Amino acid sequence: MQMKSVAIVGVGLIGGSIGLAARHRGVAERIVGVGRNRERLEKAYLLEAITEIVCLSDNLAAALMDVELVVVCTPVGLIVDQIRELAQCAQPGTLFTDGGSTKASIAEALDGPLANDCRFLGSHPLAGSEKTGVAHARSDLFEDRVAMITPTDNSREEDVERLAAFWKALGSKVIRIAPDEHDRAMASTSHMPHALAVALAASLPDEFTKLTGSGFGDTSRLASGDPDMWQQIFLNNQQHMGDSIRSFSQQLQQLADLIEDADATALEEYLTQAKKRRDALGS
Amino acid sequence: MQMKSVAIVGVGLIGGSIGLAARHRGVAERIVGVGRNRERLEKAYLLEAITEIVCLSDNLAAALMDVELVVVCTPVGLIVDQIRELAQCAQPGTLFTDGGSTKASIAEALDGPLANDCRFLGSHPLAGSEKTGVAHARSDLFEDRVAMITPTDNSREEDVERLAAFWKALGSKVIRIAPDEHDRAMASTSHMPHALAVALAASLPDEFTKLTGSGFGDTSRLASGDPDMWQQIFLNNQQHMGDSIRSFSQQLQQLADLIEDADATALEEYLTQAKKRRDALGS
């Protein structure tokens, strides 16, 4: 896939990596970085993640001329309003997508045509880490990683195909999934691990901080993620998070019971099954 | 510290790394590897983790002649019986230690003199990973890592000092801690993270295995650990594990309540506090 121009709104870890990957792989000639903070955009420009700097206070209509795809990589709580506003300045028919970690509330709010006949179709690349900011952006962040596209009944097949081609061009394996199913899956595979890491870090008694090793480090690593970003993700996936926390708590209680009952055989069987499931995922 | 001979019983990741570190740092000339399985000992010998192979069925009295320190690195459920048996073949006054992840039950069982006036003093190096076996052993495994020594009221100060000097010579930072206090700390910092990783891996729905990313990977990594080893650790730290699981479950419930109540400010504050605690630990 080759485009003339793509715009990236919010050039942090994900937005910056999209810019770098698009540049390295020749996916777009012109990569317009859009944001609130000029200093941050200049950093992204110096790192060659974008080829052009546009502040939200600048002339957006001029900046979005010729832009075929706008990728909004801001925190999930901002995406809907930003896309509605940007559509007002976009060329007719521009396709908008995002990189947000929740999809149902965003897809619902943006379903159907936007201003200037622009259209929205959600995406979520399964990449990123507890690190944030364009300084950690990498051109290979999406290589061989899953990128999800979340069409609704109102999505156009041509948009789905264009967006899939875009993520494939960045190196991703593309999966189509309904927005709510996406959120249910992410509650299990991403938001729940984050909640556990956070609660584990919060439950560590001060007196024992010097006695943590690499095991505690791995299991709690996600707690270093951005609190503002994760507050929005959790609140945007409230229902499924509730289900996942309940389901996890039952699993943990089952394990606690096996320990309390000193049931060595059943405990080893439980640990063996968990090991099988974990080993199947790779490192 | 320099010794003529040290014996390592159970030459896996920890035992093998002790052998490699002792050799690389000139801590002992002769490193006797003791075990049940000759093939595994031969592997350790080829990797130069030990200088001598002794099977438990061999003449142990001859093998333990001149050995000043015996380090038992077998699973926690085997340590007590093995040390009692080995003491019968050891030189009078030999010091025994271990590398087990729980200390209270072992220290209690081995408190006071053993056969041949041998003595036990527990240790626990905070090192290791979900990987097992001598193939993963490293001479720098203990460098700048904490090694705990767990004296009881009956321990001799000279033994504590010798054992501390041994771990320091392998590169460790040594901390003295009472056996039960050790187990309480490890429940929080090591066994609880393991339980969470295991329950997380166990709670992953099959349908979502392809949608896991590096976050799920980090948080569940410990579940790949050896089930037999961890069954024994959990059962040897039953009481404190029960307390830790209850305390963690309360933390998780608190987080679940903030999400359910959609209390954005309090949720962000919770996440910010957890991030501070996690960031303070380093990578």
mmCIF file of N, CA and C in Angstrom, chain A residues 16-117:
data_model
loop_
_atom_site.group_PDB
_atom_site.id
_atom_site.type_symbol
_atom_site.label_atom_id
_atom_site.label_comp_id
_atom_site.label_asym_id
_atom_site.label_seq_id
_atom_site.Cartn_x
_atom_site.Cartn_y
_atom_site.Cartn_z
ATOM 1 N N GLY A 16 4.150 7.771 17.125
ATOM 2 C CA GLY A 16 5.518 7.928 16.624
ATOM 3 C C GLY A 16 5.994 6.678 15.896
ATOM 4 N N SER A 17 5.633 5.517 16.428
ATOM 5 C CA SER A 17 6.055 4.267 15.787
ATOM 6 C C SER A 17 5.340 4.069 14.448
ATOM 7 N N ILE A 18 4.076 4.510 14.375
ATOM 8 C CA ILE A 18 3.360 4.446 13.087
ATOM 9 C C ILE A 18 4.089 5.320 12.067
ATOM 10 N N GLY A 19 4.487 6.528 12.483
ATOM 11 C CA GLY A 19 5.209 7.424 11.582
ATOM 12 C C GLY A 19 6.522 6.817 11.114
ATOM 13 N N LEU A 20 7.296 6.293 12.068
ATOM 14 C CA LEU A 20 8.589 5.699 11.710
ATOM 15 C C LEU A 20 8.407 4.514 10.764
ATOM 16 N N ALA A 21 7.426 3.645 11.087
ATOM 17 C CA ALA A 21 7.203 2.457 10.258
ATOM 18 C C ALA A 21 6.729 2.867 8.867
ATOM 19 N N ALA A 22 5.841 3.862 8.805
ATOM 20 C CA ALA A 22 5.318 4.307 7.503
ATOM 21 C C ALA A 22 6.447 4.896 6.652
ATOM 22 N N ARG A 23 7.335 5.626 7.293
ATOM 23 C CA ARG A 23 8.458 6.205 6.570
ATOM 24 C C ARG A 23 9.430 5.122 6.102
ATOM 25 N N HIS A 24 9.852 4.259 7.027
ATOM 26 C CA HIS A 24 10.827 3.208 6.704
ATOM 27 C C HIS A 24 10.321 2.265 5.626
ATOM 28 N N ARG A 25 9.010 2.030 5.626
ATOM 29 C CA ARG A 25 8.464 1.061 4.683
ATOM 30 C C ARG A 25 7.858 1.718 3.457
ATOM 31 N N GLY A 26 8.047 3.006 3.341
ATOM 32 C CA GLY A 26 7.564 3.716 2.152
ATOM 33 C C GLY A 26 6.054 3.693 1.996
ATOM 34 N N VAL A 27 5.324 3.677 3.108
ATOM 35 C CA VAL A 27 3.863 3.606 3.049
ATOM 36 C C VAL A 27 3.260 4.977 2.714
ATOM 37 N N ALA A 28 3.891 6.044 3.148
ATOM 38 C CA ALA A 28 3.398 7.390 2.850
ATOM 39 C C ALA A 28 4.571 8.338 2.672
ATOM 40 N N GLU A 29 4.404 9.260 1.729
ATOM 41 C CA GLU A 29 5.468 10.246 1.485
ATOM 42 C C GLU A 29 5.464 11.324 2.553
ATOM 43 N N ARG A 30 4.220 11.771 2.840
ATOM 44 C CA ARG A 30 4.066 12.908 3.735
ATOM 45 C C ARG A 30 3.390 12.397 5.009
ATOM 46 N N ILE A 31 3.995 12.659 6.141
ATOM 47 C CA ILE A 31 3.416 12.211 7.409
ATOM 48 C C ILE A 31 3.223 13.437 8.287
ATOM 49 N N VAL A 32 1.959 13.838 8.389
ATOM 50 C CA VAL A 32 1.625 15.052 9.118
ATOM 51 C C VAL A 32 1.420 14.717 10.591
ATOM 52 N N GLY A 33 2.244 15.264 11.452
ATOM 53 C CA GLY A 33 2.092 15.057 12.892
ATOM 54 C C GLY A 33 1.232 16.165 13.477
ATOM 55 N N VAL A 34 0.111 15.798 14.079
ATOM 56 C CA VAL A 34 -0.815 16.788 14.632
ATOM 57 C C VAL A 34 -0.846 16.632 16.154
ATOM 58 N N GLY A 35 -0.794 17.747 16.868
ATOM 59 C CA GLY A 35 -0.850 17.661 18.327
ATOM 60 C C GLY A 35 -1.087 19.005 18.981
ATOM 61 N N ARG A 36 -1.190 18.977 20.299
ATOM 62 C CA ARG A 36 -1.425 20.214 21.045
ATOM 63 C C ARG A 36 -0.113 20.925 21.347
ATOM 64 N N ASN A 37 0.923 20.121 21.532
ATOM 65 C CA ASN A 37 2.180 20.610 22.083
ATOM 66 C C ASN A 37 3.265 20.661 21.006
ATOM 67 N N ARG A 38 3.638 21.884 20.606
ATOM 68 C CA ARG A 38 4.596 22.038 19.493
ATOM 69 C C ARG A 38 5.960 21.429 19.834
ATOM 70 N N GLU A 39 6.367 21.568 21.084
ATOM 71 C CA GLU A 39 7.673 21.042 21.490
ATOM 72 C C GLU A 39 7.752 19.529 21.276
ATOM 73 N N ARG A 40 6.668 18.831 21.653
ATOM 74 C CA ARG A 40 6.645 17.373 21.487
ATOM 75 C C ARG A 40 6.659 16.992 20.010
ATOM 76 N N LEU A 41 5.939 17.773 19.204
ATOM 77 C CA LEU A 41 5.916 17.491 17.765
ATOM 78 C C LEU A 41 7.310 17.714 17.171
ATOM 79 N N GLU A 42 8.022 18.719 17.686
ATOM 80 C CA GLU A 42 9.377 18.982 17.179
ATOM 81 C C GLU A 42 10.301 17.815 17.497
ATOM 82 N N LYS A 43 10.111 17.231 18.668
ATOM 83 C CA LYS A 43 10.886 16.046 19.063
ATOM 84 C C LYS A 43 10.621 14.908 18.057
ATOM 85 N N ALA A 44 9.338 14.715 17.738
ATOM 86 C CA ALA A 44 8.966 13.657 16.785
ATOM 87 C C ALA A 44 9.553 13.943 15.405
ATOM 88 N N TYR A 45 9.595 15.224 15.049
ATOM 89 C CA TYR A 45 10.149 15.626 13.749
ATOM 90 C C TYR A 45 11.649 15.321 13.707
ATOM 91 N N LEU A 46 12.348 15.665 14.801
ATOM 92 C CA LEU A 46 13.794 15.424 14.864
ATOM 93 C C LEU A 46 14.096 13.930 14.812
ATOM 94 N N LEU A 47 13.198 13.118 15.382
ATOM 95 C CA LEU A 47 13.379 11.655 15.346
ATOM 96 C C LEU A 47 12.909 11.079 14.014
ATOM 97 N N GLU A 48 12.442 11.952 13.119
ATOM 98 C CA GLU A 48 11.991 11.561 11.773
ATOM 99 C C GLU A 48 10.771 10.640 11.795
ATOM 100 N N ALA A 49 9.935 10.813 12.825
ATOM 101 C CA ALA A 49 8.685 10.060 12.882
ATOM 102 C C ALA A 49 7.609 10.765 12.064
ATOM 103 N N ILE A 50 7.766 12.061 11.842
ATOM 104 C CA ILE A 50 6.812 12.828 11.025
ATOM 105 C C ILE A 50 7.601 13.742 10.089
ATOM 106 N N THR A 51 6.939 14.154 9.004
ATOM 107 C CA THR A 51 7.631 15.031 8.054
ATOM 108 C C THR A 51 7.097 16.458 8.132
ATOM 109 N N GLU A 52 6.088 16.669 8.958
ATOM 110 C CA GLU A 52 5.444 17.971 9.023
ATOM 111 C C GLU A 52 4.807 18.158 10.403
ATOM 112 N N ILE A 53 4.887 19.378 10.916
ATOM 113 C CA ILE A 53 4.348 19.677 12.240
ATOM 114 C C ILE A 53 3.101 20.547 12.127
ATOM 115 N N VAL A 54 1.996 20.116 12.725
ATOM 116 C CA VAL A 54 0.771 20.926 12.710
ATOM 117 C C VAL A 54 0.168 20.953 14.112
ATOM 118 N N CYS A 55 0.048 22.153 14.672
ATOM 119 C CA CYS A 55 -0.594 22.266 15.968
ATOM 120 C C CYS A 55 -2.107 22.337 15.777
ATOM 121 N N LEU A 56 -2.829 21.874 16.794
ATOM 122 C CA LEU A 56 -4.296 21.891 16.686
ATOM 123 C C LEU A 56 -4.812 23.314 16.500
ATOM 124 N N SER A 57 -4.018 24.318 16.909
ATOM 125 C CA SER A 57 -4.432 25.714 16.746
ATOM 126 C C SER A 57 -4.073 26.261 15.354
ATOM 127 N N ASP A 58 -3.316 25.494 14.563
ATOM 128 C CA ASP A 58 -2.947 25.945 13.207
ATOM 129 C C ASP A 58 -4.125 25.781 12.241
ATOM 130 N N ASN A 59 -3.892 26.101 10.999
ATOM 131 C CA ASN A 59 -4.904 25.935 9.944
ATOM 132 C C ASN A 59 -5.011 24.459 9.569
ATOM 133 N N LEU A 60 -5.966 23.772 10.204
ATOM 134 C CA LEU A 60 -6.055 22.324 10.015
ATOM 135 C C LEU A 60 -6.539 21.948 8.621
ATOM 136 N N ALA A 61 -7.432 22.767 8.072
ATOM 137 C CA ALA A 61 -7.965 22.454 6.745
ATOM 138 C C ALA A 61 -6.841 22.399 5.729
ATOM 139 N N ALA A 62 -5.907 23.346 5.829
ATOM 140 C CA ALA A 62 -4.765 23.346 4.909
ATOM 141 C C ALA A 62 -3.899 22.115 5.157
ATOM 142 N N ALA A 63 -3.701 21.790 6.419
ATOM 143 C CA ALA A 63 -2.816 20.677 6.767
ATOM 144 C C ALA A 63 -3.395 19.328 6.352
ATOM 145 N N LEU A 64 -4.717 19.218 6.386
ATOM 146 C CA LEU A 64 -5.343 17.915 6.095
ATOM 147 C C LEU A 64 -5.689 17.745 4.611
ATOM 148 N N MET A 65 -5.382 18.772 3.820
ATOM 149 C CA MET A 65 -5.563 18.680 2.357
ATOM 150 C C MET A 65 -4.743 17.491 1.855
ATOM 151 N N ASP A 66 -5.348 16.683 0.997
ATOM 152 C CA ASP A 66 -4.649 15.514 0.426
ATOM 153 C C ASP A 66 -4.441 14.363 1.396
ATOM 154 N N VAL A 67 -4.801 14.541 2.684
ATOM 155 C CA VAL A 67 -4.598 13.441 3.641
ATOM 156 C C VAL A 67 -5.692 12.393 3.422
ATOM 157 N N GLU A 68 -5.288 11.143 3.175
ATOM 158 C CA GLU A 68 -6.258 10.074 2.903
ATOM 159 C C GLU A 68 -6.695 9.347 4.169
ATOM 160 N N LEU A 69 -5.788 9.331 5.151
ATOM 161 C CA LEU A 69 -6.055 8.580 6.374
ATOM 162 C C LEU A 69 -5.555 9.384 7.575
ATOM 163 N N VAL A 70 -6.415 9.528 8.572
ATOM 164 C CA VAL A 70 -6.019 10.194 9.809
ATOM 165 C C VAL A 70 -6.031 9.144 10.929
ATOM 166 N N VAL A 71 -4.893 8.964 11.587
ATOM 167 C CA VAL A 71 -4.791 7.984 12.676
ATOM 168 C C VAL A 71 -4.684 8.746 13.996
ATOM 169 N N VAL A 72 -5.699 8.586 14.846
ATOM 170 C CA VAL A 72 -5.727 9.334 16.100
ATOM 171 C C VAL A 72 -5.188 8.448 17.233
ATOM 172 N N CYS A 73 -4.045 8.843 17.779
ATOM 173 C CA CYS A 73 -3.370 8.019 18.801
ATOM 174 C C CYS A 73 -3.313 8.739 20.133
ATOM 175 N N THR A 74 -4.404 9.377 20.508
ATOM 176 C CA THR A 74 -4.466 10.073 21.793
ATOM 177 C C THR A 74 -5.156 9.144 22.807
ATOM 178 N N PRO A 75 -5.140 9.497 24.102
ATOM 179 C CA PRO A 75 -5.815 8.639 25.098
ATOM 180 C C PRO A 75 -7.290 8.408 24.743
ATOM 181 N N VAL A 76 -7.818 7.235 25.074
ATOM 182 C CA VAL A 76 -9.148 6.829 24.613
ATOM 183 C C VAL A 76 -10.248 7.830 24.969
ATOM 184 N N GLY A 77 -10.101 8.552 26.064
ATOM 185 C CA GLY A 77 -11.139 9.499 26.463
ATOM 186 C C GLY A 77 -11.235 10.718 25.555
ATOM 187 N N LEU A 78 -10.220 10.954 24.739
ATOM 188 C CA LEU A 78 -10.202 12.145 23.870
ATOM 189 C C LEU A 78 -10.591 11.850 22.433
ATOM 190 N N ILE A 79 -10.518 10.581 22.046
ATOM 191 C CA ILE A 79 -10.590 10.214 20.622
ATOM 192 C C ILE A 79 -11.875 10.685 19.939
ATOM 193 N N VAL A 80 -13.020 10.429 20.573
ATOM 194 C CA VAL A 80 -14.304 10.737 19.925
ATOM 195 C C VAL A 80 -14.424 12.230 19.590
ATOM 196 N N ASP A 81 -14.180 13.073 20.586
ATOM 197 C CA ASP A 81 -14.315 14.515 20.355
ATOM 198 C C ASP A 81 -13.313 15.013 19.317
ATOM 199 N N GLN A 82 -12.092 14.500 19.397
ATOM 200 C CA GLN A 82 -11.075 14.963 18.446
ATOM 201 C C GLN A 82 -11.431 14.595 17.019
ATOM 202 N N ILE A 83 -11.937 13.377 16.827
ATOM 203 C CA ILE A 83 -12.282 12.964 15.456
ATOM 204 C C ILE A 83 -13.460 13.781 14.946
ATOM 205 N N ARG A 84 -14.442 14.032 15.793
ATOM 206 C CA ARG A 84 -15.583 14.858 15.359
ATOM 207 C C ARG A 84 -15.118 16.246 14.918
ATOM 208 N N GLU A 85 -14.192 16.817 15.686
ATOM 209 C CA GLU A 85 -13.706 18.159 15.337
ATOM 210 C C GLU A 85 -12.837 18.153 14.088
ATOM 211 N N LEU A 86 -11.934 17.169 14.019
ATOM 212 C CA LEU A 86 -11.023 17.110 12.868
ATOM 213 C C LEU A 86 -11.781 16.872 11.564
ATOM 214 N N ALA A 87 -12.873 16.100 11.641
ATOM 215 C CA ALA A 87 -13.648 15.807 10.422
ATOM 216 C C ALA A 87 -14.167 17.096 9.785
ATOM 217 N N GLN A 88 -14.413 18.089 10.600
ATOM 218 C CA GLN A 88 -14.921 19.370 10.081
ATOM 219 C C GLN A 88 -13.902 20.068 9.176
ATOM 220 N N CYS A 89 -12.634 19.768 9.387
ATOM 221 C CA CYS A 89 -11.572 20.422 8.602
ATOM 222 C C CYS A 89 -10.997 19.489 7.548
ATOM 223 N N ALA A 90 -11.481 18.241 7.490
ATOM 224 C CA ALA A 90 -10.857 17.255 6.606
ATOM 225 C C ALA A 90 -11.434 17.320 5.204
ATOM 226 N N GLN A 91 -10.714 16.777 4.246
ATOM 227 C CA GLN A 91 -11.216 16.623 2.885
ATOM 228 C C GLN A 91 -12.426 15.687 2.904
ATOM 229 N N PRO A 92 -13.411 15.914 2.058
ATOM 230 C CA PRO A 92 -14.558 15.004 2.018
ATOM 231 C C PRO A 92 -14.095 13.542 1.824
ATOM 232 N N GLY A 93 -14.711 12.656 2.574
ATOM 233 C CA GLY A 93 -14.429 11.229 2.414
ATOM 234 C C GLY A 93 -13.190 10.700 3.111
ATOM 235 N N THR A 94 -12.535 11.554 3.885
ATOM 236 C CA THR A 94 -11.334 11.092 4.597
ATOM 237 C C THR A 94 -11.692 9.952 5.567
ATOM 238 N N LEU A 95 -10.826 8.948 5.624
ATOM 239 C CA LEU A 95 -11.019 7.852 6.573
ATOM 240 C C LEU A 95 -10.250 8.146 7.861
ATOM 241 N N PHE A 96 -10.959 8.042 8.978
ATOM 242 C CA PHE A 96 -10.332 8.211 10.293
ATOM 243 C C PHE A 96 -10.220 6.856 10.973
ATOM 244 N N THR A 97 -9.097 6.645 11.658
ATOM 245 C CA THR A 97 -9.010 5.489 12.550
ATOM 246 C C THR A 97 -8.316 5.936 13.831
ATOM 247 N N ASP A 98 -8.148 5.019 14.764
ATOM 248 C CA ASP A 98 -7.502 5.372 16.029
ATOM 249 C C ASP A 98 -6.602 4.216 16.453
ATOM 250 N N GLY A 99 -5.966 4.357 17.591
ATOM 251 C CA GLY A 99 -5.118 3.283 18.103
ATOM 252 C C GLY A 99 -5.516 2.920 19.519
ATOM 253 N N GLY A 100 -6.731 3.303 19.905
ATOM 254 C CA GLY A 100 -7.165 3.160 21.301
ATOM 255 C C GLY A 100 -7.326 1.730 21.764
ATOM 256 N N SER A 101 -7.144 1.526 23.062
ATOM 257 C CA SER A 101 -7.188 0.193 23.669
ATOM 258 C C SER A 101 -8.595 -0.281 23.972
ATOM 259 N N THR A 102 -9.600 0.582 23.840
ATOM 260 C CA THR A 102 -10.989 0.135 23.934
ATOM 261 C C THR A 102 -11.681 0.582 22.658
ATOM 262 N N LYS A 103 -12.715 -0.145 22.271
ATOM 263 C CA LYS A 103 -13.314 0.131 20.976
ATOM 264 C C LYS A 103 -14.822 0.344 21.003
ATOM 265 N N ALA A 104 -15.553 -0.301 21.901
ATOM 266 C CA ALA A 104 -17.015 -0.288 21.805
ATOM 267 C C ALA A 104 -17.591 1.125 21.935
ATOM 268 N N SER A 105 -17.177 1.870 22.973
ATOM 269 C CA SER A 105 -17.776 3.193 23.170
ATOM 270 C C SER A 105 -17.375 4.141 22.044
ATOM 271 N N ILE A 106 -16.177 4.014 21.541
ATOM 272 C CA ILE A 106 -15.704 4.873 20.446
ATOM 273 C C ILE A 106 -16.445 4.534 19.146
ATOM 274 N N ALA A 107 -16.549 3.226 18.856
ATOM 275 C CA ALA A 107 -17.233 2.804 17.626
ATOM 276 C C ALA A 107 -18.698 3.230 17.647
ATOM 277 N N GLU A 108 -19.313 3.155 18.824
ATOM 278 C CA GLU A 108 -20.721 3.528 18.925
ATOM 279 C C GLU A 108 -20.900 5.033 18.688
ATOM 280 N N ALA A 109 -20.012 5.821 19.298
ATOM 281 C CA ALA A 109 -20.131 7.281 19.176
ATOM 282 C C ALA A 109 -19.861 7.757 17.752
ATOM 283 N N LEU A 110 -18.999 7.042 17.038
ATOM 284 C CA LEU A 110 -18.587 7.521 15.714
ATOM 285 C C LEU A 110 -19.186 6.699 14.577
ATOM 286 N N ASP A 111 -20.167 5.874 14.875
ATOM 287 C CA ASP A 111 -20.796 5.042 13.840
ATOM 288 C C ASP A 111 -21.625 5.945 12.929
ATOM 289 N N GLY A 112 -21.592 5.668 11.663
ATOM 290 C CA GLY A 112 -22.327 6.529 10.727
ATOM 291 C C GLY A 112 -21.443 7.672 10.268
ATOM 292 N N PRO A 113 -21.916 8.453 9.266
ATOM 293 C CA PRO A 113 -21.067 9.471 8.650
ATOM 294 C C PRO A 113 -20.754 10.630 9.598
ATOM 295 N N LEU A 114 -19.520 11.131 9.461
ATOM 296 C CA LEU A 114 -19.073 12.301 10.214
ATOM 297 C C LEU A 114 -19.218 13.526 9.307
ATOM 298 N N ALA A 115 -18.796 14.677 9.777
ATOM 299 C CA ALA A 115 -18.817 15.893 8.941
ATOM 300 C C ALA A 115 -18.042 15.637 7.647
ATOM 301 N N ASN A 116 -18.392 16.336 6.595
ATOM 302 C CA ASN A 116 -17.707 16.199 5.294
ATOM 303 C C ASN A 116 -17.679 14.758 4.765
ATOM 304 N N ASP A 117 -18.719 13.994 5.135
ATOM 305 C CA ASP A 117 -18.762 12.596 4.689
ATOM 306 C C ASP A 117 -17.525 11.784 5.062
#
